[in-house]
Amino acid sequence: MELFYPLCSIVFTFITTLILSVFLPFHAPLRRLVLSRAASSSSSEGAESISLYEGTVYHQRRHPVHHSFQYQVRYALIDLDRAPHAPPNHLSP
């Protein structure tokens, strides 16, 4: 029984790796296709290329010593595919 679990783990890992290796060449073209469709549908909706988010981060530690704090955060998310002036070296495909 001690040998059964490691053997099953090895077989499962081998099968999973084999299946993922077969699908690996199709990953980039499929991703490009999905992203282009998503970009065309979102651009037709008039979505902004810059989104601003604001929130609060809470942290609390109870052990070994009680300690808690919170602070405000703000994030600006920029979609480089739809930015009006994208940098020349940005990483989008």
Short mmCIF file of N, CA and C in Angstrom, two decimals:
data_model
loop_
_atom_site.label_atom_id
_atom_site.label_comp_id
_atom_site.label_asym_id
_atom_site.label_seq_id
_atom_site.Cartn_x
_atom_site.Cartn_y
_atom_site.Cartn_z
N MET A 1 0.82 -1.20 0.00
CA MET A 1 0.00 0.00 0.00
C MET A 1 0.86 1.26 0.00
N GLU A 2 2.04 1.19 0.64
CA GLU A 2 2.92 2.35 0.66
C GLU A 2 3.46 2.68 -0.73
N LEU A 3 3.54 1.70 -1.57
CA LEU A 3 4.04 1.91 -2.92
C LEU A 3 2.93 2.38 -3.86
N PHE A 4 1.69 2.11 -3.51
CA PHE A 4 0.56 2.43 -4.38
C PHE A 4 0.40 3.94 -4.59
N TYR A 5 0.45 4.72 -3.53
CA TYR A 5 0.26 6.17 -3.64
C TYR A 5 1.34 6.83 -4.49
N PRO A 6 2.63 6.59 -4.24
CA PRO A 6 3.65 7.22 -5.11
C PRO A 6 3.54 6.77 -6.56
N LEU A 7 3.20 5.51 -6.77
CA LEU A 7 3.06 5.01 -8.14
C LEU A 7 1.90 5.70 -8.86
N CYS A 8 0.77 5.84 -8.18
CA CYS A 8 -0.37 6.54 -8.78
C CYS A 8 -0.04 8.01 -9.03
N SER A 9 0.70 8.61 -8.13
CA SER A 9 1.09 10.01 -8.30
C SER A 9 1.98 10.18 -9.53
N ILE A 10 2.91 9.27 -9.71
CA ILE A 10 3.80 9.33 -10.87
C ILE A 10 3.02 9.13 -12.17
N VAL A 11 2.11 8.16 -12.18
CA VAL A 11 1.31 7.90 -13.37
C VAL A 11 0.42 9.10 -13.69
N PHE A 12 -0.22 9.66 -12.68
CA PHE A 12 -1.09 10.83 -12.90
C PHE A 12 -0.28 12.00 -13.43
N THR A 13 0.89 12.25 -12.87
CA THR A 13 1.74 13.35 -13.33
C THR A 13 2.19 13.12 -14.77
N PHE A 14 2.53 11.89 -15.10
CA PHE A 14 2.95 11.57 -16.46
C PHE A 14 1.82 11.82 -17.46
N ILE A 15 0.63 11.36 -17.14
CA ILE A 15 -0.52 11.53 -18.05
C ILE A 15 -0.87 13.01 -18.20
N THR A 16 -0.87 13.73 -17.09
CA THR A 16 -1.18 15.17 -17.14
C THR A 16 -0.15 15.91 -17.99
N THR A 17 1.12 15.61 -17.79
CA THR A 17 2.18 16.25 -18.56
C THR A 17 2.06 15.92 -20.04
N LEU A 18 1.74 14.68 -20.35
CA LEU A 18 1.58 14.26 -21.73
C LEU A 18 0.44 15.03 -22.41
N ILE A 19 -0.69 15.12 -21.74
CA ILE A 19 -1.85 15.84 -22.30
C ILE A 19 -1.53 17.32 -22.48
N LEU A 20 -0.93 17.94 -21.48
CA LEU A 20 -0.59 19.36 -21.59
C LEU A 20 0.46 19.61 -22.68
N SER A 21 1.38 18.68 -22.87
CA SER A 21 2.39 18.82 -23.92
C SER A 21 1.77 18.75 -25.30
N VAL A 22 0.72 17.95 -25.45
CA VAL A 22 0.04 17.85 -26.74
C VAL A 22 -0.67 19.16 -27.06
N PHE A 23 -1.27 19.80 -26.06
CA PHE A 23 -2.02 21.04 -26.29
C PHE A 23 -1.14 22.29 -26.29
N LEU A 24 0.11 22.19 -25.90
CA LEU A 24 0.98 23.36 -25.79
C LEU A 24 1.16 24.12 -27.11
N PRO A 25 1.36 23.47 -28.25
CA PRO A 25 1.51 24.24 -29.50
C PRO A 25 0.27 25.05 -29.88
N PHE A 26 -0.89 24.66 -29.39
CA PHE A 26 -2.12 25.36 -29.73
C PHE A 26 -2.44 26.50 -28.76
N HIS A 27 -1.67 26.62 -27.68
CA HIS A 27 -1.97 27.61 -26.65
C HIS A 27 -1.86 29.04 -27.16
N ALA A 28 -0.74 29.39 -27.79
CA ALA A 28 -0.54 30.77 -28.24
C ALA A 28 -1.55 31.19 -29.31
N PRO A 29 -1.79 30.39 -30.36
CA PRO A 29 -2.79 30.82 -31.36
C PRO A 29 -4.20 30.94 -30.76
N LEU A 30 -4.58 30.03 -29.89
CA LEU A 30 -5.91 30.11 -29.28
C LEU A 30 -6.02 31.33 -28.38
N ARG A 31 -4.96 31.62 -27.64
CA ARG A 31 -4.99 32.78 -26.75
C ARG A 31 -5.10 34.06 -27.56
N ARG A 32 -4.35 34.14 -28.66
CA ARG A 32 -4.41 35.31 -29.52
C ARG A 32 -5.81 35.49 -30.10
N LEU A 33 -6.43 34.38 -30.50
CA LEU A 33 -7.78 34.44 -31.07
C LEU A 33 -8.79 34.92 -30.03
N VAL A 34 -8.70 34.36 -28.82
CA VAL A 34 -9.64 34.75 -27.76
C VAL A 34 -9.43 36.21 -27.36
N LEU A 35 -8.18 36.63 -27.23
CA LEU A 35 -7.91 38.02 -26.85
C LEU A 35 -8.34 39.00 -27.93
N SER A 36 -8.18 38.64 -29.20
CA SER A 36 -8.60 39.56 -30.26
C SER A 36 -10.11 39.68 -30.29
N ARG A 37 -10.82 38.59 -30.04
CA ARG A 37 -12.28 38.66 -29.99
C ARG A 37 -12.75 39.47 -28.79
N ALA A 38 -12.08 39.28 -27.65
CA ALA A 38 -12.46 40.03 -26.44
C ALA A 38 -12.17 41.51 -26.63
N ALA A 39 -11.05 41.83 -27.26
CA ALA A 39 -10.69 43.24 -27.48
C ALA A 39 -11.66 43.89 -28.45
N SER A 40 -12.06 43.17 -29.49
CA SER A 40 -12.98 43.78 -30.46
C SER A 40 -14.36 43.98 -29.85
N SER A 41 -14.80 43.05 -29.00
CA SER A 41 -16.12 43.22 -28.38
C SER A 41 -16.09 44.31 -27.32
N SER A 42 -15.00 44.42 -26.57
CA SER A 42 -14.94 45.45 -25.55
C SER A 42 -14.70 46.83 -26.16
N SER A 43 -13.98 46.90 -27.28
CA SER A 43 -13.76 48.20 -27.89
C SER A 43 -15.03 48.72 -28.54
N SER A 44 -15.90 47.81 -28.97
CA SER A 44 -17.15 48.27 -29.56
C SER A 44 -18.09 48.81 -28.49
N GLU A 45 -17.88 48.43 -27.24
CA GLU A 45 -18.71 48.93 -26.16
C GLU A 45 -18.25 50.29 -25.68
N GLY A 46 -17.12 50.79 -26.18
CA GLY A 46 -16.62 52.09 -25.77
C GLY A 46 -15.95 52.06 -24.41
N ALA A 47 -15.30 50.97 -24.07
CA ALA A 47 -14.65 50.84 -22.77
C ALA A 47 -13.42 51.75 -22.71
N GLU A 48 -13.13 52.25 -21.55
CA GLU A 48 -11.98 53.12 -21.34
C GLU A 48 -10.69 52.29 -21.35
N SER A 49 -9.58 52.92 -21.73
CA SER A 49 -8.30 52.23 -21.68
C SER A 49 -7.64 52.38 -20.32
N ILE A 50 -8.15 53.29 -19.49
CA ILE A 50 -7.62 53.50 -18.15
C ILE A 50 -8.76 53.37 -17.15
N SER A 51 -8.55 52.53 -16.13
CA SER A 51 -9.56 52.34 -15.08
C SER A 51 -8.94 52.71 -13.74
N LEU A 52 -9.66 53.44 -12.93
CA LEU A 52 -9.19 53.85 -11.61
C LEU A 52 -9.96 53.10 -10.54
N TYR A 53 -9.25 52.53 -9.58
CA TYR A 53 -9.86 51.79 -8.48
C TYR A 53 -9.37 52.37 -7.16
N GLU A 54 -10.25 52.39 -6.18
CA GLU A 54 -9.92 52.91 -4.86
C GLU A 54 -10.48 51.95 -3.82
N GLY A 55 -9.74 51.73 -2.74
CA GLY A 55 -10.23 50.82 -1.71
C GLY A 55 -9.43 50.94 -0.43
N THR A 56 -9.69 50.02 0.48
CA THR A 56 -9.02 49.98 1.78
C THR A 56 -8.45 48.59 2.01
N VAL A 57 -7.21 48.54 2.47
CA VAL A 57 -6.58 47.27 2.82
C VAL A 57 -6.61 47.13 4.33
N TYR A 58 -7.12 46.02 4.80
CA TYR A 58 -7.17 45.71 6.23
C TYR A 58 -6.22 44.56 6.52
N HIS A 59 -5.49 44.66 7.62
CA HIS A 59 -4.62 43.57 8.05
C HIS A 59 -4.80 43.40 9.55
N GLN A 60 -4.91 42.15 9.97
CA GLN A 60 -5.04 41.87 11.40
C GLN A 60 -4.29 40.59 11.73
N ARG A 61 -3.43 40.67 12.73
CA ARG A 61 -2.71 39.50 13.23
C ARG A 61 -3.15 39.29 14.68
N ARG A 62 -3.55 38.08 15.01
CA ARG A 62 -4.04 37.80 16.36
C ARG A 62 -3.02 37.09 17.23
N HIS A 63 -2.10 36.35 16.61
CA HIS A 63 -1.13 35.59 17.40
C HIS A 63 0.25 35.87 16.87
N PRO A 64 1.28 35.94 17.57
CA PRO A 64 1.39 35.84 19.02
C PRO A 64 1.02 37.14 19.72
N VAL A 65 1.05 38.27 19.00
CA VAL A 65 0.66 39.55 19.58
C VAL A 65 -0.40 40.17 18.66
N HIS A 66 -1.47 40.67 19.27
CA HIS A 66 -2.53 41.28 18.46
C HIS A 66 -2.02 42.57 17.82
N HIS A 67 -2.20 42.66 16.51
CA HIS A 67 -1.77 43.84 15.77
C HIS A 67 -2.67 43.99 14.55
N SER A 68 -3.15 45.20 14.30
CA SER A 68 -3.98 45.42 13.11
C SER A 68 -3.75 46.83 12.58
N PHE A 69 -3.96 46.98 11.29
CA PHE A 69 -3.87 48.29 10.67
C PHE A 69 -4.66 48.28 9.37
N GLN A 70 -4.91 49.47 8.85
CA GLN A 70 -5.60 49.62 7.57
C GLN A 70 -5.05 50.84 6.87
N TYR A 71 -5.12 50.83 5.55
CA TYR A 71 -4.69 51.99 4.79
C TYR A 71 -5.44 52.05 3.47
N GLN A 72 -5.54 53.25 2.94
CA GLN A 72 -6.24 53.48 1.68
C GLN A 72 -5.30 53.17 0.51
N VAL A 73 -5.85 52.61 -0.55
CA VAL A 73 -5.07 52.33 -1.75
C VAL A 73 -5.80 52.87 -2.97
N ARG A 74 -5.03 53.21 -3.98
CA ARG A 74 -5.58 53.63 -5.27
C ARG A 74 -4.75 52.97 -6.36
N TYR A 75 -5.44 52.43 -7.36
CA TYR A 75 -4.78 51.77 -8.48
C TYR A 75 -5.27 52.36 -9.79
N ALA A 76 -4.36 52.52 -10.72
CA ALA A 76 -4.69 52.91 -12.08
C ALA A 76 -4.29 51.75 -12.98
N LEU A 77 -5.27 51.11 -13.60
CA LEU A 77 -5.00 50.00 -14.51
C LEU A 77 -5.08 50.52 -15.94
N ILE A 78 -4.02 50.30 -16.70
CA ILE A 78 -3.94 50.80 -18.06
C ILE A 78 -3.92 49.62 -19.02
N ASP A 79 -4.87 49.59 -19.95
CA ASP A 79 -4.91 48.57 -20.98
C ASP A 79 -3.99 49.03 -22.11
N LEU A 80 -2.82 48.42 -22.22
CA LEU A 80 -1.83 48.86 -23.20
C LEU A 80 -2.27 48.59 -24.63
N ASP A 81 -3.19 47.65 -24.83
CA ASP A 81 -3.68 47.38 -26.18
C ASP A 81 -4.56 48.51 -26.70
N ARG A 82 -5.20 49.25 -25.79
CA ARG A 82 -6.11 50.32 -26.21
C ARG A 82 -5.67 51.69 -25.71
N ALA A 83 -4.46 51.81 -25.22
CA ALA A 83 -3.98 53.10 -24.73
C ALA A 83 -3.77 54.05 -25.91
N PRO A 84 -4.09 55.34 -25.73
CA PRO A 84 -3.94 56.28 -26.85
C PRO A 84 -2.48 56.46 -27.27
N HIS A 85 -1.56 56.43 -26.32
CA HIS A 85 -0.14 56.60 -26.63
C HIS A 85 0.63 55.49 -25.93
N ALA A 86 0.59 54.28 -26.47
CA ALA A 86 1.28 53.15 -25.85
C ALA A 86 2.78 53.30 -26.02
N PRO A 87 3.54 52.93 -24.99
CA PRO A 87 5.00 52.98 -25.11
C PRO A 87 5.47 52.04 -26.22
N PRO A 88 6.55 52.37 -26.92
CA PRO A 88 6.98 51.54 -28.04
C PRO A 88 7.44 50.14 -27.63
N ASN A 89 7.86 49.95 -26.39
CA ASN A 89 8.38 48.65 -25.96
C ASN A 89 7.43 47.90 -25.04
N HIS A 90 6.13 48.18 -25.09
CA HIS A 90 5.21 47.48 -24.20
C HIS A 90 5.08 46.02 -24.63
N LEU A 91 4.67 45.16 -23.73
CA LEU A 91 4.74 43.72 -23.92
C LEU A 91 3.50 43.09 -24.53
N SER A 92 2.56 43.85 -24.98
CA SER A 92 1.35 43.27 -25.58
C SER A 92 1.67 42.68 -26.94
N PRO A 93 0.98 41.58 -27.32
CA PRO A 93 1.26 40.96 -28.63
C PRO A 93 0.76 41.81 -29.77
#
